[in-house]
C-alpha positions as a LaTeX table, in Angstrom:
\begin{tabular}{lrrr}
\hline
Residue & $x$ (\AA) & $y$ (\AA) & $z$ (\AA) \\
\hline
Unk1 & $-5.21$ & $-204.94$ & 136.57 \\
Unk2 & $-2.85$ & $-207.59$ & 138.58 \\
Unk3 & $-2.83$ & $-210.73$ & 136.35 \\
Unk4 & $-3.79$ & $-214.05$ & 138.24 \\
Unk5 & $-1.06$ & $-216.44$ & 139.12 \\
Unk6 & $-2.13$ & $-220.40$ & 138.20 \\
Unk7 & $-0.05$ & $-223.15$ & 139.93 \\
Unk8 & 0.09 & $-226.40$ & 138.64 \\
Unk9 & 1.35 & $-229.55$ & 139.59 \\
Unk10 & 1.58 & $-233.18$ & 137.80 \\
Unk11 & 2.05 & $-236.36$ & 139.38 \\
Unk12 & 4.47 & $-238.58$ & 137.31 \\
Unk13 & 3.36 & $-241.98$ & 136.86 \\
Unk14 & 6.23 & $-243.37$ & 138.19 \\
Unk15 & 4.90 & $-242.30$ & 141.61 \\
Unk16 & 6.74 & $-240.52$ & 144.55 \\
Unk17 & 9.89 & $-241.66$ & 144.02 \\
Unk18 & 10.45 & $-240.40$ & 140.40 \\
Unk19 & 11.15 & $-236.17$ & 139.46 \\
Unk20 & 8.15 & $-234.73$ & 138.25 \\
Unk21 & 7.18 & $-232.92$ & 134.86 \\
Unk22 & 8.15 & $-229.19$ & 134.70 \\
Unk23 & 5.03 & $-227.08$ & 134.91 \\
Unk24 & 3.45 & $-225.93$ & 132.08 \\
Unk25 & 3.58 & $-222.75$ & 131.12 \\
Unk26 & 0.06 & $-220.21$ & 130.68 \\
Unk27 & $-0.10$ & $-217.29$ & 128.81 \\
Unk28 & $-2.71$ & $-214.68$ & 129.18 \\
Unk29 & $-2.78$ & $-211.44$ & 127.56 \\
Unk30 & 0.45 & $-212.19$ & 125.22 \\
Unk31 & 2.16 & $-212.81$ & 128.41 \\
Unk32 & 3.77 & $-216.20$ & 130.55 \\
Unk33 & 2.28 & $-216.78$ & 133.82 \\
Unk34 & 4.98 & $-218.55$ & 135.96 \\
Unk35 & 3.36 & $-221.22$ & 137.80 \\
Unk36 & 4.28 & $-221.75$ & 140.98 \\
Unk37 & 5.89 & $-225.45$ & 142.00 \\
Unk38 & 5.18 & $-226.28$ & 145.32 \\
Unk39 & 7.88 & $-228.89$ & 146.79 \\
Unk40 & 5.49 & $-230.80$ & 149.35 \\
Unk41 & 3.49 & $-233.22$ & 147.63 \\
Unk42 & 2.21 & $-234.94$ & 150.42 \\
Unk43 & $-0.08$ & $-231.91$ & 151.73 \\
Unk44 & $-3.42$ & $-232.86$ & 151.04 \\
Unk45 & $-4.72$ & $-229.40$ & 151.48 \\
Unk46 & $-1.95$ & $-228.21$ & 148.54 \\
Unk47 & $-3.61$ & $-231.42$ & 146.76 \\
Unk48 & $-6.92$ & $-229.77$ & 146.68 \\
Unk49 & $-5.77$ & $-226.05$ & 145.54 \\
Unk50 & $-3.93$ & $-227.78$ & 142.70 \\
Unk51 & $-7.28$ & $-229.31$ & 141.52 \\
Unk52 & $-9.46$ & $-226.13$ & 142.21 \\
Unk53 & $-6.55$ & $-223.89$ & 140.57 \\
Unk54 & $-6.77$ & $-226.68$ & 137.45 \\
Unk55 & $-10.43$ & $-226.04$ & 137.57 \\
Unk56 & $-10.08$ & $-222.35$ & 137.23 \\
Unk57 & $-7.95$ & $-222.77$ & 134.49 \\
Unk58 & $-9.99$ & $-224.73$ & 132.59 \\
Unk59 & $-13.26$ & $-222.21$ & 133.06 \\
Unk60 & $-10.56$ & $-219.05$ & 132.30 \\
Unk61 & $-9.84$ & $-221.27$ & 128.91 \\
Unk62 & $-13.18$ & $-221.44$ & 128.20 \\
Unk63 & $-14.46$ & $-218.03$ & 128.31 \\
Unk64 & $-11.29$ & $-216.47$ & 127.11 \\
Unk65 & $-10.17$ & $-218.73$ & 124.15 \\
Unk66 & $-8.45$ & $-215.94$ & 122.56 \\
Unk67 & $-6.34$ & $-214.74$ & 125.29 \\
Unk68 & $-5.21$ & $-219.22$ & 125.13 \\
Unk69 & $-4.76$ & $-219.64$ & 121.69 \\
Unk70 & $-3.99$ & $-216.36$ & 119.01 \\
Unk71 & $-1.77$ & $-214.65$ & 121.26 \\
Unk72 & 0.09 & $-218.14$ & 122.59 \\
Unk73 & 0.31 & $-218.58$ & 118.90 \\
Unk74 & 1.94 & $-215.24$ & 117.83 \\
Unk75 & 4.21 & $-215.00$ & 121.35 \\
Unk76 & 5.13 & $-218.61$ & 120.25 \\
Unk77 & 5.83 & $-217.96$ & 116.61 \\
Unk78 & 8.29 & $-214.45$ & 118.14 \\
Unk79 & 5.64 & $-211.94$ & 115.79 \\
Unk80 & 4.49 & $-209.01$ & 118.23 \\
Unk81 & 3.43 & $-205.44$ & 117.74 \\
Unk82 & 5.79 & $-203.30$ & 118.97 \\
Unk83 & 7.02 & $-206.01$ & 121.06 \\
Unk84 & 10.67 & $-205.65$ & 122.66 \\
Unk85 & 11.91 & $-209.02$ & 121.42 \\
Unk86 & 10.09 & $-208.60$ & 117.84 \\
Unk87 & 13.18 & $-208.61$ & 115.57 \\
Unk88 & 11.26 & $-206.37$ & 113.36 \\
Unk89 & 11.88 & $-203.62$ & 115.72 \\
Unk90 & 15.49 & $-204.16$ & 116.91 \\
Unk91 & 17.74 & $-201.30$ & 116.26 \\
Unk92 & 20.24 & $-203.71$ & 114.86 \\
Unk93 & 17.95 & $-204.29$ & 111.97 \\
Unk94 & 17.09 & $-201.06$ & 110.94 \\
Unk95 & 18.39 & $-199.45$ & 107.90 \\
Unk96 & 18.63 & $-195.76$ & 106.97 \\
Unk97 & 17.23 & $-195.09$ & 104.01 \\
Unk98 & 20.04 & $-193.43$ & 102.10 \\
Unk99 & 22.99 & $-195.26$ & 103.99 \\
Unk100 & 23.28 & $-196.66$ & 100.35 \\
Unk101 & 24.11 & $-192.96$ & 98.69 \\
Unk102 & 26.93 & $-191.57$ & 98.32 \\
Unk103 & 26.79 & $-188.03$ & 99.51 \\
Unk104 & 27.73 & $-186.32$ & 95.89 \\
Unk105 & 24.77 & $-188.12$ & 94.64 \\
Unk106 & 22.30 & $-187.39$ & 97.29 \\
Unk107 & 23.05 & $-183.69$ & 97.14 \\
Unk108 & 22.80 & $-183.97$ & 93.05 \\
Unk109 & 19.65 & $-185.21$ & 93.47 \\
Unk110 & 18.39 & $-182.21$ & 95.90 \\
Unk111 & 19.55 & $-179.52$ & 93.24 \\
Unk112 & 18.48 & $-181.40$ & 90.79 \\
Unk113 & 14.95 & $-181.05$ & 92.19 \\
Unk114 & 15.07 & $-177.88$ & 92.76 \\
Unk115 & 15.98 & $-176.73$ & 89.29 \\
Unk116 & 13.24 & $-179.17$ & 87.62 \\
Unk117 & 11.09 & $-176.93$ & 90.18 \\
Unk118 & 12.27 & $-173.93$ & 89.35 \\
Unk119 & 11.70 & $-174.40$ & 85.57 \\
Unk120 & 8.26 & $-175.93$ & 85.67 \\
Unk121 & 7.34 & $-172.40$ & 87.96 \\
Unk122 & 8.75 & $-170.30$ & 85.33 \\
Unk123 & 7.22 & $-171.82$ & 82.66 \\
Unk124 & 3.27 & $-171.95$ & 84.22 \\
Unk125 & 4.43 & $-167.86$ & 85.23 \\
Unk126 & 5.11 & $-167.16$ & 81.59 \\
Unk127 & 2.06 & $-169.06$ & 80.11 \\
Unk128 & $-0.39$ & $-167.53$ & 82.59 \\
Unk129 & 1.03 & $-164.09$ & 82.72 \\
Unk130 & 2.23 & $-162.04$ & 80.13 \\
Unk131 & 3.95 & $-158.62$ & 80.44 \\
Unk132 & 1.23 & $-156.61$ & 79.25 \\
Unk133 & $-0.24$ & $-154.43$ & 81.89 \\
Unk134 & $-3.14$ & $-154.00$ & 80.63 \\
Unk135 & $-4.90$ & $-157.64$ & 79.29 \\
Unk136 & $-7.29$ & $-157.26$ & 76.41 \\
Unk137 & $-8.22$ & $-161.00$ & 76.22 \\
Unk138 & $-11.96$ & $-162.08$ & 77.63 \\
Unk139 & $-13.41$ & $-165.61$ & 78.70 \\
Unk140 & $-14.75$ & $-165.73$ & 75.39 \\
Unk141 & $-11.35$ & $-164.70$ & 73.68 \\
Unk142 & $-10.93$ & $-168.53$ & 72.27 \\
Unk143 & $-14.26$ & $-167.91$ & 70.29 \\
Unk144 & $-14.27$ & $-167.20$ & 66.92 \\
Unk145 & $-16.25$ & $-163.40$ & 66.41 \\
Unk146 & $-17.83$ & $-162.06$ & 64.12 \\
Unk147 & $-16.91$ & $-159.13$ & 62.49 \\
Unk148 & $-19.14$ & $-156.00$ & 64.22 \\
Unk149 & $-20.90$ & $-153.57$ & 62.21 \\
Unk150 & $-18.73$ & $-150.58$ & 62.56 \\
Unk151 & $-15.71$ & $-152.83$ & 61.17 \\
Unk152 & $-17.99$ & $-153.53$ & 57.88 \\
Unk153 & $-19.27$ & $-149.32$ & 57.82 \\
Unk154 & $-22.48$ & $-149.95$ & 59.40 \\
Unk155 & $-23.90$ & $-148.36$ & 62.37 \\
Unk156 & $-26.45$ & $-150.36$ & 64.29 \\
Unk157 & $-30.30$ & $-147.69$ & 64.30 \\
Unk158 & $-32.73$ & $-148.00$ & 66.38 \\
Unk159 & $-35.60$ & $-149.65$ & 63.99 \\
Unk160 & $-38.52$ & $-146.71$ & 63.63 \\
Unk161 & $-38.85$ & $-143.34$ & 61.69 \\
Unk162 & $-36.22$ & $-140.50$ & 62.43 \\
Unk163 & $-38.29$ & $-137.73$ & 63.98 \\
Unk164 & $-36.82$ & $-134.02$ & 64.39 \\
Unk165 & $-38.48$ & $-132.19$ & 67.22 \\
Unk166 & $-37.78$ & $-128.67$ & 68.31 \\
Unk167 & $-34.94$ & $-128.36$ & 71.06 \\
Unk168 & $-35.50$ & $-126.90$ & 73.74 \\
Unk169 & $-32.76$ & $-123.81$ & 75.67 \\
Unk170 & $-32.76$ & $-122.62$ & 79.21 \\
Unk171 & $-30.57$ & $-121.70$ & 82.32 \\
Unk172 & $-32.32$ & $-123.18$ & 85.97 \\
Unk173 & $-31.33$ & $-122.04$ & 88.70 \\
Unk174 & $-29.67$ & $-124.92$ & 91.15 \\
Unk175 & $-29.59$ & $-124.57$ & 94.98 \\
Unk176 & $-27.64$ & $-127.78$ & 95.58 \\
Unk177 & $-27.56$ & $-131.11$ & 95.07 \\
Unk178 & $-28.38$ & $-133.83$ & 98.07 \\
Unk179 & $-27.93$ & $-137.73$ & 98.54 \\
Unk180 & $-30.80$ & $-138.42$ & 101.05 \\
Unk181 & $-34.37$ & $-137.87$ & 99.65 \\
Unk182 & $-35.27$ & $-136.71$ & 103.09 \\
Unk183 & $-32.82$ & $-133.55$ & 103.49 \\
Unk184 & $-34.13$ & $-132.35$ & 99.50 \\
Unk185 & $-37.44$ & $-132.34$ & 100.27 \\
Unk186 & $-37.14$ & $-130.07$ & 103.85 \\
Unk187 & $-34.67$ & $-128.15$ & 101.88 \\
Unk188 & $-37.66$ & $-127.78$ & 98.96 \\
Unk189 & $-40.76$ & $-127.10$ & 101.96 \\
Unk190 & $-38.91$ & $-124.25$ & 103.56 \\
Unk191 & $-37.93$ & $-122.75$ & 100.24 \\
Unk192 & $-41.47$ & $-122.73$ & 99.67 \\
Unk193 & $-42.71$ & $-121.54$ & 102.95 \\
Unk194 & $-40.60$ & $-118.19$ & 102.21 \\
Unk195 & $-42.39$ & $-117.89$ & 99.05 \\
Unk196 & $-39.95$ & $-118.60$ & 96.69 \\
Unk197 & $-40.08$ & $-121.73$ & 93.85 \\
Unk198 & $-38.71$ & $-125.25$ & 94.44 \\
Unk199 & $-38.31$ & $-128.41$ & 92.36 \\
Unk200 & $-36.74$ & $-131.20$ & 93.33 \\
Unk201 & $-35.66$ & $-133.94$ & 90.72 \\
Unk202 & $-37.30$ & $-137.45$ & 91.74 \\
Unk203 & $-34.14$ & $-139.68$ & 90.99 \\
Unk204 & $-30.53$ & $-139.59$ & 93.54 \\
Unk205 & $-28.96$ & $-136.96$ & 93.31 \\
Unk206 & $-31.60$ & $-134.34$ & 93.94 \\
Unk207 & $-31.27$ & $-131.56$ & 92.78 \\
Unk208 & $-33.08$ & $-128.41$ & 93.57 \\
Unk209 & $-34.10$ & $-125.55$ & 91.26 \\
Unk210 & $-35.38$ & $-122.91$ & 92.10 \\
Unk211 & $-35.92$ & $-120.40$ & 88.57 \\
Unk212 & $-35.53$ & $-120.39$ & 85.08 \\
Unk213 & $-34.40$ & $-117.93$ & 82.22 \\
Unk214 & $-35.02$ & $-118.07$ & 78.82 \\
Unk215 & $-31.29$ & $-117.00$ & 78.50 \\
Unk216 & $-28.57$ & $-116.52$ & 80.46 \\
Unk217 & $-29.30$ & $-112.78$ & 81.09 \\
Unk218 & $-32.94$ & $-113.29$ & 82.31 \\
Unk219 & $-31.07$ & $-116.10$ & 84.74 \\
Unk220 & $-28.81$ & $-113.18$ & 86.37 \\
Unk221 & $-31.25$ & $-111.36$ & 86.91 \\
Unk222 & $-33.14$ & $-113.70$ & 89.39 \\
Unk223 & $-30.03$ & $-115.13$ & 90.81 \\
Unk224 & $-29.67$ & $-111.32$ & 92.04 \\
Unk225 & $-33.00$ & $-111.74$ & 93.63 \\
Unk226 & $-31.79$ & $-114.84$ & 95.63 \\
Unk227 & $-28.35$ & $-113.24$ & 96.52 \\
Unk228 & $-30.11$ & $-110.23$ & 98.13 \\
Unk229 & $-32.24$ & $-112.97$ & 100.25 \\
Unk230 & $-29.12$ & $-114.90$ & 101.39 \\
Unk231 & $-29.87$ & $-117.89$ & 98.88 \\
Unk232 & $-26.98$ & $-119.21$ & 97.53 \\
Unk233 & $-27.80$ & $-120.27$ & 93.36 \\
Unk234 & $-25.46$ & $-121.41$ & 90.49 \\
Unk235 & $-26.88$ & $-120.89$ & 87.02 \\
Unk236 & $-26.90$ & $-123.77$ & 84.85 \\
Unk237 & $-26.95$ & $-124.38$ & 81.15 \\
Unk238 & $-29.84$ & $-126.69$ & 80.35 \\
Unk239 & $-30.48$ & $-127.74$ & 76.23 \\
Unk240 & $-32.50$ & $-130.77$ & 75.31 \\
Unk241 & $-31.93$ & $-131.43$ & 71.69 \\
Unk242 & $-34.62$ & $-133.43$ & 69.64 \\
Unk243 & $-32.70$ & $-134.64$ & 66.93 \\
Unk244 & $-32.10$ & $-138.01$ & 66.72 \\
Unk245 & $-35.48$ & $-139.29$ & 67.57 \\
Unk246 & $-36.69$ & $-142.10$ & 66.30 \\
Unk247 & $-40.00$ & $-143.60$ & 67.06 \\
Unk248 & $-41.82$ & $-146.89$ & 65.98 \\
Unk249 & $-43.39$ & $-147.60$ & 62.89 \\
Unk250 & $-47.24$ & $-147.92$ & 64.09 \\
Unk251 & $-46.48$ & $-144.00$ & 65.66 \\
Unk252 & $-44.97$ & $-142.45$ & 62.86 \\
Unk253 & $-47.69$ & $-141.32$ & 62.35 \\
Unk254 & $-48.06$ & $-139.26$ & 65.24 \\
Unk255 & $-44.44$ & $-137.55$ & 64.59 \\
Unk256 & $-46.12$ & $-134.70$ & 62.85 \\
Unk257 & $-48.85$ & $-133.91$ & 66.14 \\
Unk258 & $-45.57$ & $-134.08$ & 68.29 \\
Unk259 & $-43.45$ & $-131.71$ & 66.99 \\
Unk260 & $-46.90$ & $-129.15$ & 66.74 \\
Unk261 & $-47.30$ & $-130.14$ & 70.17 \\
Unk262 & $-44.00$ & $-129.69$ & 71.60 \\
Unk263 & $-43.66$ & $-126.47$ & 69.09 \\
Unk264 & $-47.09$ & $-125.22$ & 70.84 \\
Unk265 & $-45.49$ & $-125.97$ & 74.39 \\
Unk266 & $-42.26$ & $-123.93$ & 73.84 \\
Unk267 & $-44.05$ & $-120.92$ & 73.03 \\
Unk268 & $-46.05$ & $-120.72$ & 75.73 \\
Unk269 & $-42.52$ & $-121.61$ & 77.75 \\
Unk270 & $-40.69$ & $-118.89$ & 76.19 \\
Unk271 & $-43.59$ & $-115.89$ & 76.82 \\
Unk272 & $-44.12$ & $-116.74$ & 80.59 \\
Unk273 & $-40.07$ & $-116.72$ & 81.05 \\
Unk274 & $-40.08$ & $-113.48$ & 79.80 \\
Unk275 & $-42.93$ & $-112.46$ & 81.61 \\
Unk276 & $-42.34$ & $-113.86$ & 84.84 \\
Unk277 & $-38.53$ & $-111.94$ & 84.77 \\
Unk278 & $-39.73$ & $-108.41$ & 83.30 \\
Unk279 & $-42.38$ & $-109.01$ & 86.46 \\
Unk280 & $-40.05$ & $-109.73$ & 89.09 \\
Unk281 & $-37.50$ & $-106.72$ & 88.05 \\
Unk282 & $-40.17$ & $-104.59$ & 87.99 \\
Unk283 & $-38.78$ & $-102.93$ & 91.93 \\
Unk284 & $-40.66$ & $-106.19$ & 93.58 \\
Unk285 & $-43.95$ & $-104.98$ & 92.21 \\
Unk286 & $-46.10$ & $-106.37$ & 90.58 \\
Unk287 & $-48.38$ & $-105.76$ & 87.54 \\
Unk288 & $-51.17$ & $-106.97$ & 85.49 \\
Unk289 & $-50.55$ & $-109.42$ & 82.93 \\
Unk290 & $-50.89$ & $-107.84$ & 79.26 \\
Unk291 & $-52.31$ & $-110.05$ & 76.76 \\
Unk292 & $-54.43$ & $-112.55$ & 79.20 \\
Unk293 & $-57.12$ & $-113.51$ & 76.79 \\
Unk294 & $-54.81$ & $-114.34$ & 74.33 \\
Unk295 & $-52.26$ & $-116.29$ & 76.50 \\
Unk296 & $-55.45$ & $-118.27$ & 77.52 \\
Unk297 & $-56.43$ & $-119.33$ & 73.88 \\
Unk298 & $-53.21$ & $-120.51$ & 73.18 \\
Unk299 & $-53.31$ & $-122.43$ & 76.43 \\
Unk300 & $-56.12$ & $-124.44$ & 75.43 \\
Unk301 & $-55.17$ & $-124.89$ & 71.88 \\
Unk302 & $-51.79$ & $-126.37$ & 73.46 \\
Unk303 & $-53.69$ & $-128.62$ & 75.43 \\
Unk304 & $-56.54$ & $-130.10$ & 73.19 \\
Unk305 & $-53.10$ & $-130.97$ & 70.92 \\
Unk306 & $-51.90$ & $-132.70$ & 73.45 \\
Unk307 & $-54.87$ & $-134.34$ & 74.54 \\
Unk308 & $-55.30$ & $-136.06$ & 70.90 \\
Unk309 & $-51.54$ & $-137.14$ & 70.98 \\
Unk310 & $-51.61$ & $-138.41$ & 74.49 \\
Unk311 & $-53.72$ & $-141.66$ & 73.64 \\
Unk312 & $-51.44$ & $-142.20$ & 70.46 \\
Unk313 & $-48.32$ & $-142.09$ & 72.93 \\
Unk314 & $-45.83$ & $-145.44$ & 74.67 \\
Unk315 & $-46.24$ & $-145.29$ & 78.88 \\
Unk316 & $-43.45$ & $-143.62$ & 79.34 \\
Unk317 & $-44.00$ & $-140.91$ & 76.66 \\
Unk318 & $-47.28$ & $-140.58$ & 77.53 \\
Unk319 & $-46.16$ & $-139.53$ & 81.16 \\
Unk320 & $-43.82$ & $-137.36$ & 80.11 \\
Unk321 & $-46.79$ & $-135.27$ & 77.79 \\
Unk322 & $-49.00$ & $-135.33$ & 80.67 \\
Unk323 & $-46.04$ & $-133.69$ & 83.21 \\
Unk324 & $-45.49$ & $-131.15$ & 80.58 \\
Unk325 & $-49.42$ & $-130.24$ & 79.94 \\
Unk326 & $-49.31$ & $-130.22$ & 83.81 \\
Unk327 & $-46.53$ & $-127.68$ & 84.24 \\
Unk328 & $-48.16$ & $-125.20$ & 81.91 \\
Unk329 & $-51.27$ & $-125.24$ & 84.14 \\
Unk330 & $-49.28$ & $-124.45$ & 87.01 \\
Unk331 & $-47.88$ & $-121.45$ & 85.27 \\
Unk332 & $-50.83$ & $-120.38$ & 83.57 \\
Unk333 & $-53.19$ & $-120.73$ & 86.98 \\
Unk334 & $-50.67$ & $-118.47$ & 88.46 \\
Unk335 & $-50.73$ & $-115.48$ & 85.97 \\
Unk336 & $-54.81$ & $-115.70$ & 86.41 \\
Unk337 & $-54.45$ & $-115.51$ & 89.73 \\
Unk338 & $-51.95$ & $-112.80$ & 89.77 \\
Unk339 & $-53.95$ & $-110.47$ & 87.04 \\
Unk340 & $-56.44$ & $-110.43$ & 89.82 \\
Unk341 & $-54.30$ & $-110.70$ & 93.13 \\
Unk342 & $-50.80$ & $-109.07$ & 92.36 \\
Unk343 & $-47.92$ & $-111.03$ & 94.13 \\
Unk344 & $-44.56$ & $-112.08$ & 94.19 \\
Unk345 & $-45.36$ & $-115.94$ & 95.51 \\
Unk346 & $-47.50$ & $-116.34$ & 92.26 \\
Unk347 & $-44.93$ & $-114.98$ & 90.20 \\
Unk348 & $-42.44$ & $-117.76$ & 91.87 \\
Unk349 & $-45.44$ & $-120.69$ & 91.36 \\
Unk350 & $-45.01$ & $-119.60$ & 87.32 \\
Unk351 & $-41.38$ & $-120.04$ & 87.72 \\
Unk352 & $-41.65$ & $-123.50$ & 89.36 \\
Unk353 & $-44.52$ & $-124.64$ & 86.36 \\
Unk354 & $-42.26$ & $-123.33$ & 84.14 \\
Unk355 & $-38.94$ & $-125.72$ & 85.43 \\
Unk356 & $-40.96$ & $-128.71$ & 86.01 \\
Unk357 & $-41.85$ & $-127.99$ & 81.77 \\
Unk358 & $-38.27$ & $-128.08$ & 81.39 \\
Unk359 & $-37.30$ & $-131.03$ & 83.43 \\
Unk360 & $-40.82$ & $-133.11$ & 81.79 \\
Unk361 & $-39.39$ & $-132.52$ & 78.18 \\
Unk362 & $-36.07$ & $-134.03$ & 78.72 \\
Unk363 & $-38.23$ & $-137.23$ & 79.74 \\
Unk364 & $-40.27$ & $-136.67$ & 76.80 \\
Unk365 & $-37.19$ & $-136.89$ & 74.14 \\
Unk366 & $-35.52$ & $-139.70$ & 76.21 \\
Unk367 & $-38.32$ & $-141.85$ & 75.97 \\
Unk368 & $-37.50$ & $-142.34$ & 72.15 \\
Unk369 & $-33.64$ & $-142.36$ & 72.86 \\
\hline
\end{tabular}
């Protein structure tokens, strides 16, 4: 923006004859205007722009006092930001600020920094870190512990009875083991659409079984089976121990009924394995069951047992006793069926009651573990 030029003039009182005052001066925006002198004085007309130029002054005084007074004062008293004539900012009067030090001590001073660094690094390194490469100490290392029971000979129990039941032995059959829920269970319906048995476990991964022998003999012999149908099987050892139960005080009680029960259970196991195998080996025919009416009785003593236990029995006992009794049926159901109907698919239904018996008393012992 062009700044305005003022002109001023002042008449001396001597009048024409005498020199007049030098003009004053006006600063606006930290700056001096330089007024312009006109030499005639007698022009009216330059008469007239003199007083409407001191009028303008006056009104640019008025509205801008600032631009008048603070920054006449500080170009007046020689203090300016960044101003060329500011002494504070002459290159004359700037000092370095080690034009004091001599050079020896200025590079002293830089190795002496960096070996105070170097030491203070070292030492957080070796407080922090130790050489161990394996660290045994936890957040709550600083603690003061207690000393654990197997440091004073005492092993921490399970509060409750100690209850022995019978263990139970077996080789199942595997057919593989899958990640996806979805690829076991098509695996499991076209297993079963040939005829043969299927169980899948219910928790990742799934497993699939497809037979059981009471031994490992009576498991060769059905893996053969499989083999001569294409079906790839591994044989697998399967023992549920029941030592080392131990169940609560208000069901001790009921420890006696269990082991009957579970006693009762792997009987009926045990003759249906046999069974089932002799059946199956038989040059894929099939014959009548011996021994039906008996088989049945002990059926139904087996289940009345179990029925009197099951109200005595925790949730997740209780659902174990209940898959068991269930499997049993399934076998059972299938050597009615096949006293009267002869065939191989019922034969393979017993097998798959008689895994899902296995795989429901491992639940039943690890619900007091």
């Amino acid at each position: 923006m062009p700044q305005p030029r003022i002109t001023l003039r002042s008449q001396s009182p001597g009048g024409k004859g005498e020199p007049a005052e030098a003009p004053k001066q006006i600063k606006v925006g930290g700056k001096p205007l330089s007024p312009k002198v006109e030499t005639n004085r007698e022009d009216p007309t330059s008469m007239t722009t003199e007083v409407v130029r001191s009028k303008e002054e006056e009104s640019i005084r008025s509205r801008f006092p600032l631009v008048f007074s603070t920054y006449e004062e500080q170009w007046d008293e020689g203090i300016g930001w960044r101003s060329p004539s500011s002494p504070l900012h002459s290159r004359r009067n700037r000092v370095s600020l080690f034009s004091g030090w001599p050079a020896g001590w200025l590079i002293l001073s830089i190795i002496g920094a960096i070996v105070l660094g170097t030491l203070m690094g070292m030492t957080l390194l070796s407080t922090f870190f130790s050489g161990d490469a394996v660290h045994t100490r936890t957040i709550d290392s600083h603690l003061k512990s207690t000393p654990s029971d197997l440091e004073n000979g005492k092993v921490s129990q399970k509060p409750g009875a100690a209850v022995s039941l019978p263990s139970l032995q077996a080789v199942l059959l595997q057919a593989g083991s899958y990640s996806e829920k979805k690829r076991a269970q098509q695996t499991v319906e076209g297993l079963r659409s040939e005829g043969w048995a299927s169980v899948m476990t219910p928790d990742p991964p799934h497993r699939i079984y497809l037979g059981v022998g009471i031994n490992r003999d009576d498991a060769l012999k059905l893996s053969v089976i499989y083999q001569k149908q294409n079906v790839q099987v591994y044989l697998k050892d399967w023992v549920v121990r029941g030592d080392g139960v131990r169940i609560p005080e208000e069901q001790a009680r009921s420890s006696k009924e269990m082991a009957v029960f579970a006693e009762k259970g792997h009987e009926l196991f045990h003759r249906l394995g046999q069974q089932t195998v002799s059946h199956l080996q038989s040059n894929n025919t099939v014959t009548a069951f011996s021994g039906m009416t008996d088989l049945q009785k002990q059926y139904q003593a087996y289940v009345i047992q179990g029925t009197r236990l099951e109200s005595k029995l925790p949730k997740k006992a209780k659902s174990a006793a209940l898959g068991m009794m269930q499997a049993l049926d399934l076998a059972v159901q299938g050597a009615e069926e096949a006293q009267k109907n002869p065939s191989s698919a019922l034969i393979w239904q017993m097998q798959e009651g008689l895994v899902r018996y296995a795989l429901a008393y491992e639940q039943f012992v690890s619900a007091w573990k």
